[in-house]
Every structure is written in C-alpha cells, then in structure tokens.
Tab-separated table of C-alpha atoms in Angstrom:
chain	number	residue	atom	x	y	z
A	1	UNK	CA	0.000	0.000	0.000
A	2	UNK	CA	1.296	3.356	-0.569
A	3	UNK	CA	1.134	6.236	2.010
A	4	UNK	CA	2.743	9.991	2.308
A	5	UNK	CA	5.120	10.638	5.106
A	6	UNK	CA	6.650	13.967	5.575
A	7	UNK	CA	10.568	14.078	4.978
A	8	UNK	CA	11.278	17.546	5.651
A	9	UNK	CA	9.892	20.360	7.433
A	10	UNK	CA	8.895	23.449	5.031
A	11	UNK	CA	11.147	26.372	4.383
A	12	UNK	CA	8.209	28.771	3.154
A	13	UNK	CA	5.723	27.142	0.969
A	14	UNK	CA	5.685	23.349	1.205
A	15	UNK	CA	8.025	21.457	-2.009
A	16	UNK	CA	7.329	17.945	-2.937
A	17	UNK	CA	10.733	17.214	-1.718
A	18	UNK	CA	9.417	17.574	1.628
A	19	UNK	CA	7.364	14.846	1.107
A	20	UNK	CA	7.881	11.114	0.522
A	21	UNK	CA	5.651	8.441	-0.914
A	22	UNK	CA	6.374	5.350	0.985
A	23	UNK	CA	5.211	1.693	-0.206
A	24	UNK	CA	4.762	-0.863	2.767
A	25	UNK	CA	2.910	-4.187	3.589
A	26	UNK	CA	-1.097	-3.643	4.679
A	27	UNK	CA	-0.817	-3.137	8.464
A	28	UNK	CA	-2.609	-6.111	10.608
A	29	UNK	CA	-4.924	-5.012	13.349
A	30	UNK	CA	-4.345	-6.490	17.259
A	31	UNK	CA	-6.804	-7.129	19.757
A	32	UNK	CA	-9.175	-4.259	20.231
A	33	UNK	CA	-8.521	-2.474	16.690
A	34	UNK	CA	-9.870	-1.951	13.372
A	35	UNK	CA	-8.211	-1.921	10.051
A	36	UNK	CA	-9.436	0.594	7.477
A	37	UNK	CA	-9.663	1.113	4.087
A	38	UNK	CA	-9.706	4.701	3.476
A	39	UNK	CA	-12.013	5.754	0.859
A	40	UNK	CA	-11.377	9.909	1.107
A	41	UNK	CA	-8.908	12.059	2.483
A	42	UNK	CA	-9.591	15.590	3.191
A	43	UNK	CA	-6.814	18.109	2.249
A	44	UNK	CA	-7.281	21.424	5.021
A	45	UNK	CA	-4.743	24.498	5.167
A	46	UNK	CA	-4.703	23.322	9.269
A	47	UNK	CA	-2.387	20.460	8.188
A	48	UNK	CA	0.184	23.062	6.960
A	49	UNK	CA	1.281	24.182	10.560
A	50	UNK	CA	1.288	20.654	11.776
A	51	UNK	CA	4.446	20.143	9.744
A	52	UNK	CA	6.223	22.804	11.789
A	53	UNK	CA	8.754	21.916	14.346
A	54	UNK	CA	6.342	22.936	17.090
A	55	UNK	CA	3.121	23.368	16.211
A	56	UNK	CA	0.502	25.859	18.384
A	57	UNK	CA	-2.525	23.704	19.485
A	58	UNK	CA	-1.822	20.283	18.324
A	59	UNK	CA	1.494	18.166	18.107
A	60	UNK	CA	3.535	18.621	15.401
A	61	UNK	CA	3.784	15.124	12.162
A	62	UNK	CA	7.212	14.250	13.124
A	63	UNK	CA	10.052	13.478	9.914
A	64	UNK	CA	9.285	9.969	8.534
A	65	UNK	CA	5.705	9.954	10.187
A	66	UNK	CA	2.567	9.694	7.701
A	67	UNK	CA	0.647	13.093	7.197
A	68	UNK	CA	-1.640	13.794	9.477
A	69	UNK	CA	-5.433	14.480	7.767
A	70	UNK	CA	-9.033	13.532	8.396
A	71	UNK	CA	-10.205	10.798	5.779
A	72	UNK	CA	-13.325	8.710	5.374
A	73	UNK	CA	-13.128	4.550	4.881
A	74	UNK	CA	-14.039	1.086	5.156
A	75	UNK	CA	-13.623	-1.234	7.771
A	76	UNK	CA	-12.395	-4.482	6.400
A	77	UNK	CA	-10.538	-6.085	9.643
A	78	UNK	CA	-12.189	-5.693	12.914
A	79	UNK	CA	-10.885	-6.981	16.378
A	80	UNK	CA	-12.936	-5.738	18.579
A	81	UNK	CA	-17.147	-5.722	19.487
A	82	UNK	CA	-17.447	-1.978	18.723
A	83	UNK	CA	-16.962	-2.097	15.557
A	84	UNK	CA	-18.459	-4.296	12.332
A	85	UNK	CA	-16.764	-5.019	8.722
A	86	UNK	CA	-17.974	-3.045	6.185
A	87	UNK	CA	-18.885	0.037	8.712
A	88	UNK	CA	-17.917	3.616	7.259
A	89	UNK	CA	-16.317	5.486	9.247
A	90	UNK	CA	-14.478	9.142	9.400
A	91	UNK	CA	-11.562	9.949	11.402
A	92	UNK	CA	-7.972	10.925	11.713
A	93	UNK	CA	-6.414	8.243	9.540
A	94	UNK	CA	-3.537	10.223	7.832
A	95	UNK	CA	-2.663	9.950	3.947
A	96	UNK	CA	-2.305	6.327	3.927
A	97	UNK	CA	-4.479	3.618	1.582
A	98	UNK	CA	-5.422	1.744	4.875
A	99	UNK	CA	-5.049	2.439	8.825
A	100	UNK	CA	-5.189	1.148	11.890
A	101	UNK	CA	-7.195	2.411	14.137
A	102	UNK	CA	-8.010	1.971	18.392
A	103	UNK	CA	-11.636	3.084	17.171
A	104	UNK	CA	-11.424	5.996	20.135
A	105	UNK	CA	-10.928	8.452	17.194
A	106	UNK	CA	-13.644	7.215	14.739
A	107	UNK	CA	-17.355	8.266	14.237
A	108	UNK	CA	-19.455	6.410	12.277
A	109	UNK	CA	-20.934	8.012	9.091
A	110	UNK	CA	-24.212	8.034	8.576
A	111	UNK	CA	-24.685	7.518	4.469
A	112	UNK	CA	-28.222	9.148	4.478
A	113	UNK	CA	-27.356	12.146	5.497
A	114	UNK	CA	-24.868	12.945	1.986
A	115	UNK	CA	-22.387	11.036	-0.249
A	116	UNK	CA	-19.845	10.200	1.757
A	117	UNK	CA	-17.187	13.044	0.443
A	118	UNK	CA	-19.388	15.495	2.375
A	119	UNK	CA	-18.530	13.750	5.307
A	120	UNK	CA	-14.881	15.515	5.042
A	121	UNK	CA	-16.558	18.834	3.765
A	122	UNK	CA	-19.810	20.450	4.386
A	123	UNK	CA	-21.333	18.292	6.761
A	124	UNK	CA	-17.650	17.111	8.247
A	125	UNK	CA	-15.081	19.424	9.966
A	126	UNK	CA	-15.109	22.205	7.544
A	127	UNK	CA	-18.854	22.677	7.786
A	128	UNK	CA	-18.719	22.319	11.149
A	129	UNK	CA	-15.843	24.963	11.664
A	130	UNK	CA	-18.360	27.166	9.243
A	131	UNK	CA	-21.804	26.237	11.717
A	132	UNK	CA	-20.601	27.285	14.842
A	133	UNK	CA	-17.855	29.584	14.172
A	134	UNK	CA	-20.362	31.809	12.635
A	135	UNK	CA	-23.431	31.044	14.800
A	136	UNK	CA	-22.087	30.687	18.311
A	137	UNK	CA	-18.778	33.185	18.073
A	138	UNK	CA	-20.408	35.665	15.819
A	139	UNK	CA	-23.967	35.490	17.144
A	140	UNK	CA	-25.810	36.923	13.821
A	141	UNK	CA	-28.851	39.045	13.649
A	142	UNK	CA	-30.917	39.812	10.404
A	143	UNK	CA	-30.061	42.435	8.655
A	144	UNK	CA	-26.171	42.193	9.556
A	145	UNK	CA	-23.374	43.122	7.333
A	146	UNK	CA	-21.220	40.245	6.868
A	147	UNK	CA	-17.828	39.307	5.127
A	148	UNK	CA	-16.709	36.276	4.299
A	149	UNK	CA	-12.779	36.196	3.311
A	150	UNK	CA	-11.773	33.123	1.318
A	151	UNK	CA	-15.353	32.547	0.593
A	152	UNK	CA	-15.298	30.235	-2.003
A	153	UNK	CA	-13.268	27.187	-0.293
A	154	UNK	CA	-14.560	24.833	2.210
A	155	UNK	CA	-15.525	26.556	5.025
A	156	UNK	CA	-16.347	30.503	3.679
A	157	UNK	CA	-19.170	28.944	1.163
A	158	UNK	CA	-20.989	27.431	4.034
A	159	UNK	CA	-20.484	30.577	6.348
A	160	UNK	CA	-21.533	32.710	3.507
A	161	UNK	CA	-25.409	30.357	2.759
A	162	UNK	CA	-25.776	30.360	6.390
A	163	UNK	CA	-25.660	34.416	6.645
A	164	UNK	CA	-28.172	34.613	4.307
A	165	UNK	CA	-30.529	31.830	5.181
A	166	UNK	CA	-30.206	34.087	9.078
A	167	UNK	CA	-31.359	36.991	7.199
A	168	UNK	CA	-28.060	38.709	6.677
A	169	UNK	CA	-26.429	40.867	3.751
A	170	UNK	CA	-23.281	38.866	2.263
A	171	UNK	CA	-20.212	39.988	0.821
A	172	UNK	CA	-17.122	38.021	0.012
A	173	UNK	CA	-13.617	38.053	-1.032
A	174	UNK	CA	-12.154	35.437	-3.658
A	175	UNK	CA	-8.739	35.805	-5.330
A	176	UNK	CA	-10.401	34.806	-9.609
A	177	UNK	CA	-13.383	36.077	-11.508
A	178	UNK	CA	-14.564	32.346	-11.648
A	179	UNK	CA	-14.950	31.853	-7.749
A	180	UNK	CA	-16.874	35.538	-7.893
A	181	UNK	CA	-19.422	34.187	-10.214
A	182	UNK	CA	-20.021	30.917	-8.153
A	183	UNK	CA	-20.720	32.759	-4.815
A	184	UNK	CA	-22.664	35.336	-6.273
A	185	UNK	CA	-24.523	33.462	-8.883
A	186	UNK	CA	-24.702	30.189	-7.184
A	187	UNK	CA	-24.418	30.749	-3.583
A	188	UNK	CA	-26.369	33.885	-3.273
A	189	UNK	CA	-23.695	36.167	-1.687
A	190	UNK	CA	-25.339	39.719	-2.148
A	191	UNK	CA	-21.800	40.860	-3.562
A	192	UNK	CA	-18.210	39.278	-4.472
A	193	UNK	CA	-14.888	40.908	-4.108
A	194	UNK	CA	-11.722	40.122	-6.061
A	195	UNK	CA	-9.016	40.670	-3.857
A	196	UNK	CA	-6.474	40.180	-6.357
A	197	UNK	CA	-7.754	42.685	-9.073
A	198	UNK	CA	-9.387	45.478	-6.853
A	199	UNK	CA	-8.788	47.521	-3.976
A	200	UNK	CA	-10.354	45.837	-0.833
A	201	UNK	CA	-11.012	48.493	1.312
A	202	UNK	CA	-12.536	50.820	-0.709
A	203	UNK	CA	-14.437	47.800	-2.206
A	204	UNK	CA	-15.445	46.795	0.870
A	205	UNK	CA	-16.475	50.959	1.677
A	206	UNK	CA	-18.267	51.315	-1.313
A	207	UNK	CA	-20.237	47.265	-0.720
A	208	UNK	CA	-20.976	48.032	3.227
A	209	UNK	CA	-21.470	51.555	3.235
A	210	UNK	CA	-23.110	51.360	7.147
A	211	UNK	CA	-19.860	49.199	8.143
A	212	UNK	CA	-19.276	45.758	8.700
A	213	UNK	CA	-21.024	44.216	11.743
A	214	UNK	CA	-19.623	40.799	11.410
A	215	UNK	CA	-16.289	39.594	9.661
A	216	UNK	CA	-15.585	35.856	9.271
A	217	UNK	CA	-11.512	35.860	8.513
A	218	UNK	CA	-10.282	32.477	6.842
A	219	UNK	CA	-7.055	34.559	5.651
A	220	UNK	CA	-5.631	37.297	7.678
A	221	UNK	CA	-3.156	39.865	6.350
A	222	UNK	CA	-3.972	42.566	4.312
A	223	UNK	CA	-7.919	41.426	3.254
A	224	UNK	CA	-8.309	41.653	7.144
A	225	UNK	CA	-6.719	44.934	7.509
A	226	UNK	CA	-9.313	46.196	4.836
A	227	UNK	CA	-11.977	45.298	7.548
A	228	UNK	CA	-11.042	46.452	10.366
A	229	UNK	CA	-10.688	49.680	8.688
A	230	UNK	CA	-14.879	49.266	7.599
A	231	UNK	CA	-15.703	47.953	10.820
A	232	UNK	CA	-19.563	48.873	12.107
A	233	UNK	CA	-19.934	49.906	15.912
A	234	UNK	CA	-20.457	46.615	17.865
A	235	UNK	CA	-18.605	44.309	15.364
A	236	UNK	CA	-18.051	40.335	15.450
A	237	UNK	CA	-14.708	38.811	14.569
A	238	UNK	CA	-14.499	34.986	13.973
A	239	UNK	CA	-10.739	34.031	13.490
A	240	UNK	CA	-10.903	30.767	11.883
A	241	UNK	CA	-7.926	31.136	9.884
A	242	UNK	CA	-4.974	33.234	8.206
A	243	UNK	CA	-3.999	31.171	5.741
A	244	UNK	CA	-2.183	34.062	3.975
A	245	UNK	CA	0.597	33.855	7.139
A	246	UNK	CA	1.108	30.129	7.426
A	247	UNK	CA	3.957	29.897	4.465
A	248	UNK	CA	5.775	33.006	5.393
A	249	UNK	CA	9.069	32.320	6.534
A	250	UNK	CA	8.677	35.452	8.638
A	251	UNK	CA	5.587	36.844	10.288
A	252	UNK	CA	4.488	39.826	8.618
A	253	UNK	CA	4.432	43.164	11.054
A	254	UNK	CA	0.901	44.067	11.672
A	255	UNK	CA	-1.852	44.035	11.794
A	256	UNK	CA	-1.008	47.730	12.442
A	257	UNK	CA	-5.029	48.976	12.963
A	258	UNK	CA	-6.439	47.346	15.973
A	259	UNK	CA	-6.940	50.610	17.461
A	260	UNK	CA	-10.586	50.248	15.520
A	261	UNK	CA	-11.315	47.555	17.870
A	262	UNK	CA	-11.309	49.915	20.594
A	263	UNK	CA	-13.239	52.691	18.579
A	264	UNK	CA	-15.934	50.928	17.712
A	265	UNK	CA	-16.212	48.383	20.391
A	266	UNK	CA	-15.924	45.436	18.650
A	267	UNK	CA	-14.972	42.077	19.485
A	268	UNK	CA	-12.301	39.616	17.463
A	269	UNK	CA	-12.432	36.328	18.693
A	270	UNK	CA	-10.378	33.150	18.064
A	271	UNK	CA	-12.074	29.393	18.105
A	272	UNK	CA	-11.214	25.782	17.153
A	273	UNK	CA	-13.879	23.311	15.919
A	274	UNK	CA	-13.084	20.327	18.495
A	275	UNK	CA	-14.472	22.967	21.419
A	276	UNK	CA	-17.774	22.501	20.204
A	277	UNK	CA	-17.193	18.293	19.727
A	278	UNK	CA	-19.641	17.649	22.003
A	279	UNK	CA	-22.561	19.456	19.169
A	280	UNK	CA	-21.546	18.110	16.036
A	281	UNK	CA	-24.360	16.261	15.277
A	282	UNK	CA	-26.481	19.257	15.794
A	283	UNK	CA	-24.845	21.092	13.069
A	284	UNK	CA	-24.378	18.104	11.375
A	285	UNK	CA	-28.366	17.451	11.076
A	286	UNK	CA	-29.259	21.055	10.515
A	287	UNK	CA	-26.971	21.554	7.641
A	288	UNK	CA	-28.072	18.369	6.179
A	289	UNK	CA	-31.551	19.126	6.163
A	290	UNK	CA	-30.552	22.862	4.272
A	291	UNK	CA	-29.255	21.035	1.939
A	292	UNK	CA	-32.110	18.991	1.181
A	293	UNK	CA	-34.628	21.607	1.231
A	294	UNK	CA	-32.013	23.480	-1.387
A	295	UNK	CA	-31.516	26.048	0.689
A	296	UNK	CA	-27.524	25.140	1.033
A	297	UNK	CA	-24.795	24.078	-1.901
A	298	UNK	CA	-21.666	22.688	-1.881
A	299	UNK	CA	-18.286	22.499	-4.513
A	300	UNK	CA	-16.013	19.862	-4.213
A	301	UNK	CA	-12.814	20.010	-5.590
A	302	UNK	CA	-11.452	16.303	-6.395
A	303	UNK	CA	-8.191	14.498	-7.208
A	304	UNK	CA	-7.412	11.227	-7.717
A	305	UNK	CA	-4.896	8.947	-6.212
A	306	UNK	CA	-3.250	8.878	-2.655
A	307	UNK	CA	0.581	9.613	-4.488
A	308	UNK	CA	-1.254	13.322	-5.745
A	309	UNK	CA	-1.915	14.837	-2.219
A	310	UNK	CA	1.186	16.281	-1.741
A	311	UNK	CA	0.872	18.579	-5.634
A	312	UNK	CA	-3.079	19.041	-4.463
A	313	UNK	CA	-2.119	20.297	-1.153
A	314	UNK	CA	0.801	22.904	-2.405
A	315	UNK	CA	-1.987	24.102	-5.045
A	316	UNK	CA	-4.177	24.958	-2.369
A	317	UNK	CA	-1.417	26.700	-0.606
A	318	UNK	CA	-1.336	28.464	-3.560
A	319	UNK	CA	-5.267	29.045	-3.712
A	320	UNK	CA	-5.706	26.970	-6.896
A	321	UNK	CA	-8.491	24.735	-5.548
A	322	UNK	CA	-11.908	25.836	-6.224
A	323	UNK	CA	-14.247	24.461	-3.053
A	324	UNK	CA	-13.507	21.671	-0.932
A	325	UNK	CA	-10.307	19.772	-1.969
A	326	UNK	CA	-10.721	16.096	-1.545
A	327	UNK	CA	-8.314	12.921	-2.409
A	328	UNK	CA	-10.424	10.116	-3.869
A	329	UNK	CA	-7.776	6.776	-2.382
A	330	UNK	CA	-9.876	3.752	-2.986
A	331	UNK	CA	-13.371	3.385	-5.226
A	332	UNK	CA	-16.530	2.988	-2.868
C-alpha cells in the first residue's frame, strides 16, 4: 500500500521534496482495533502548521511519520465488538491507503445524510468549523453586514449560505473572476470581491457603506486589515484562519489597525472546531436538512490517487483549488 510521510519540514511554501511516498505491507490489526480502508482524504490548510517543528494547538507530524489528515473509509478487519466489517467510518487516519485504528478516534458516518465526500466537507469538519464559528462566536442578527474572506473554499461557502438563510447581507472576497461568479450566482452572496484585481477596502467601503457588523476571517493579512478599517460599531470577529501567514518564513508586522477595535467596540475572537465536539451532530443534522430543502450548496474540488496529495495540497497553498479539496484513495 502506498502512504505519504513527511521528509522535511517546510522552508516557506511546502516542495514535494518535503514529502515522501512510501510503499509498505497492509498493516494487521491487534486485539481491540480496526483496520481501514480509506475511501477519502480531506486536504485542510490546518495540516500546513502541523508540519512545523512545534506546532501551536496540536502536536507537530514528526520526519518519517505519515501526514496527518481527516479521511473517510471502510472497515475491512475488525478486532474488537465496537466495531463491524464493512462500517464507514471518518476519522484521523492520515494519507495512507489503509489504517489502523483503536476506534477511540472514529465516528461512524451516517450515508443518508450525503455522499460520503461530504462527510470531510460540508457536513464534516469544515462545515462544522463554518456552523458554529459563525453562529455561536459571531452570534448573527438579520439584517447584519457580513464578510466572508476566502469565501469560495470549504468553510467561507458554508459561512456565507448560512448568513443569508439568518437573514443577513453577504459579501465576500475570492482571489479569480470564476470563484466571484459561483458565490454570487450560485451561492447567493449579495456581492463578491476580487481581492487580487481590486482595492479591498474601498471595495469593501463602497459594498458596506453602514460598516461591517460581522467579519468571518479564513485569511488574515492585508484582506483583514481592509476590515477592520470598515468595521460597524459593535462588530463580530471569527478568526478561523490566516492562511495568507502560514507559508511566510517570517511573520508579517501588523496588523497595524487594531486601534478600531477599541473605537468601535468590537470584538475579534479566536475558536477551534473540536471545542464545540460535544454538538456536532447538531450542526451536522441542521446543515443536512438545508441542503435537502435546497436552501444550502456545496463544490467539491477532487483528485485522484493517494501519491497526488502532496501537488493538491501545495496548489491549495497556492489558492488553486476551487471548493472543498478532496483525495479520492480507494473506489466505494
């Protein structure tokens, strides 16, 4: 079976040479564990500071240790009562054709609720991260102003259907005229902003002209300047992400206009998903029923083949993907 390890920790943006593809012998399962086929693996910009030397909240893929990644499979070896063959299950089984597992990291995945890709995306950790990063830390009201940076990938699409099914006015950021068109004309965000082309904050002036009551930052640096510098009295800040710092070999200086904070009594707050574990499966059930009455979409952005994660995952470094990026491993 084949599996990616990581060989060298990333000067900047991530190489393939920091990567290896190793072929080894299926693992066997002992007493009281599974062995899984995995079936999906979900490709998340979180993965890129877990191959630092010391990583902030979670420990850090060691050299010659498999990526770390959440991926959906098969059990075809079980040794224990809790668990059948042929159950599918999610978890955090790493870029590897099969794992073993202890089963104290697995959920079982209901196949009713979506194909079982959306188990990684919009009704798995991104659409999670999206559900109550935006309804518990941002507390939304109709009528709000909201932006949505990065809003076409995996977790700014659902934040930005979930503003407006809660009444609110949408705007996001996207960096190509292609992702514009899908979040305006498919999504339903009220207006789309090209941060590569235009001028954010006086995009964002002319867009929200009463302010911006609640910004939902997937990016950081200079889109989430723009913001603060549009903020509305009483502003929300969800920091979910800043992708546009995690290759930089130094941090940039700033952000220089906090003071606006202050000024307009807002509040910027930082979250992980896994504090709200314990209501998954609320979030999990509503979003599935949106999506059945058609009130919620989702893109998925799919590659083939285990040995492509590590090009797949530097392109969406880059911002190349377009929606959730997904590895198909194994056929269902």
């Amino acid at each position: 079976i084949d599996k990616i390890t990581l060989r060298s920790r990333p000067d900047g943006y991530p190489k393939l040479s920091d990567f290896e593809l190793v072929e080894e012998q299926i693992p066997q399962p002992r007493e009281g564990e599974v062995l899984i086929q995995s079936l999906w693996l979900s490709l998340d910009p979180y993965m890129r500071g877990r191959m630092r030397d010391a990583a902030s909240y979670a420990p850090s893929v060691q050299l010659g240790e498999v990526m770390v990644g959440g991926a959906v499979g098969r059990i075809t070896e079980s040794r224990t009562p809790a668990y059948s063959i042929g159950e599918i299950v999610e978890g955090r089984l790493g870029w590897q054709e099969y794992a073993v597992s202890d089963g104290r990291d697995l959920r079982r995945v209901d196949p009713a609720l979506g194909p079982l890709p959306t188990s990684l995306g919009i009704l798995g950790m991104p659409g999670m991260t999206a559900y109550f990063g935006f309804l518990d830390v941002c507390n939304p009201t109709p009528g709000d102003t909201v932006v949505v940076s990065a809003a076409s990938g995996a977790v700014g699409q659902v934040v930005g259907q979930i503003a407006k099914i809660m009444g609110c006015y949408v705007v996001g950021t996207a960096g190509s005229q292609e992702k514009i068109d899908y979040i305006v004309n498919e999504l339903g965000f009220d207006v789309g902003i090209n941060y590569k082309t235009e001028n954010v904050a006086e995009a964002l002036a002319s867009a929200c002209p009463l302010g911006i009551d609640i910004y939902f930052d997937n990016v950081g640096g200079p889109v989430s300047d723009a913001v603060l510098e549009n903020l509305a009295d009483f502003a929300r800040i969800s920091v979910c992400g800043q992708i546009s710092q995690y290759n930089l070999a130094e941090p940039e200086m700033g952000p220089r206009n906090t003071r606006n904070l202050t000024t307009h009594q807002a509040r910027m707050e930082g979250f992980l998903v896994f504090q709200f574990a314990s209501r998954h499966e609320e979030g999990r059930q509503r979003i599935a029923r949106w999506i059945k009455e058609g009130k919620m979409k989702y893109k998925e952005d799919v590659v083939e083949g285990i040995e492509n994660a590590p090009a797949a995952f530097i392109g969406m470094m880059n911002g190349e993907n377009f929606g959730k990026l997904l590895i198909k491993v194994s056929d269902e």
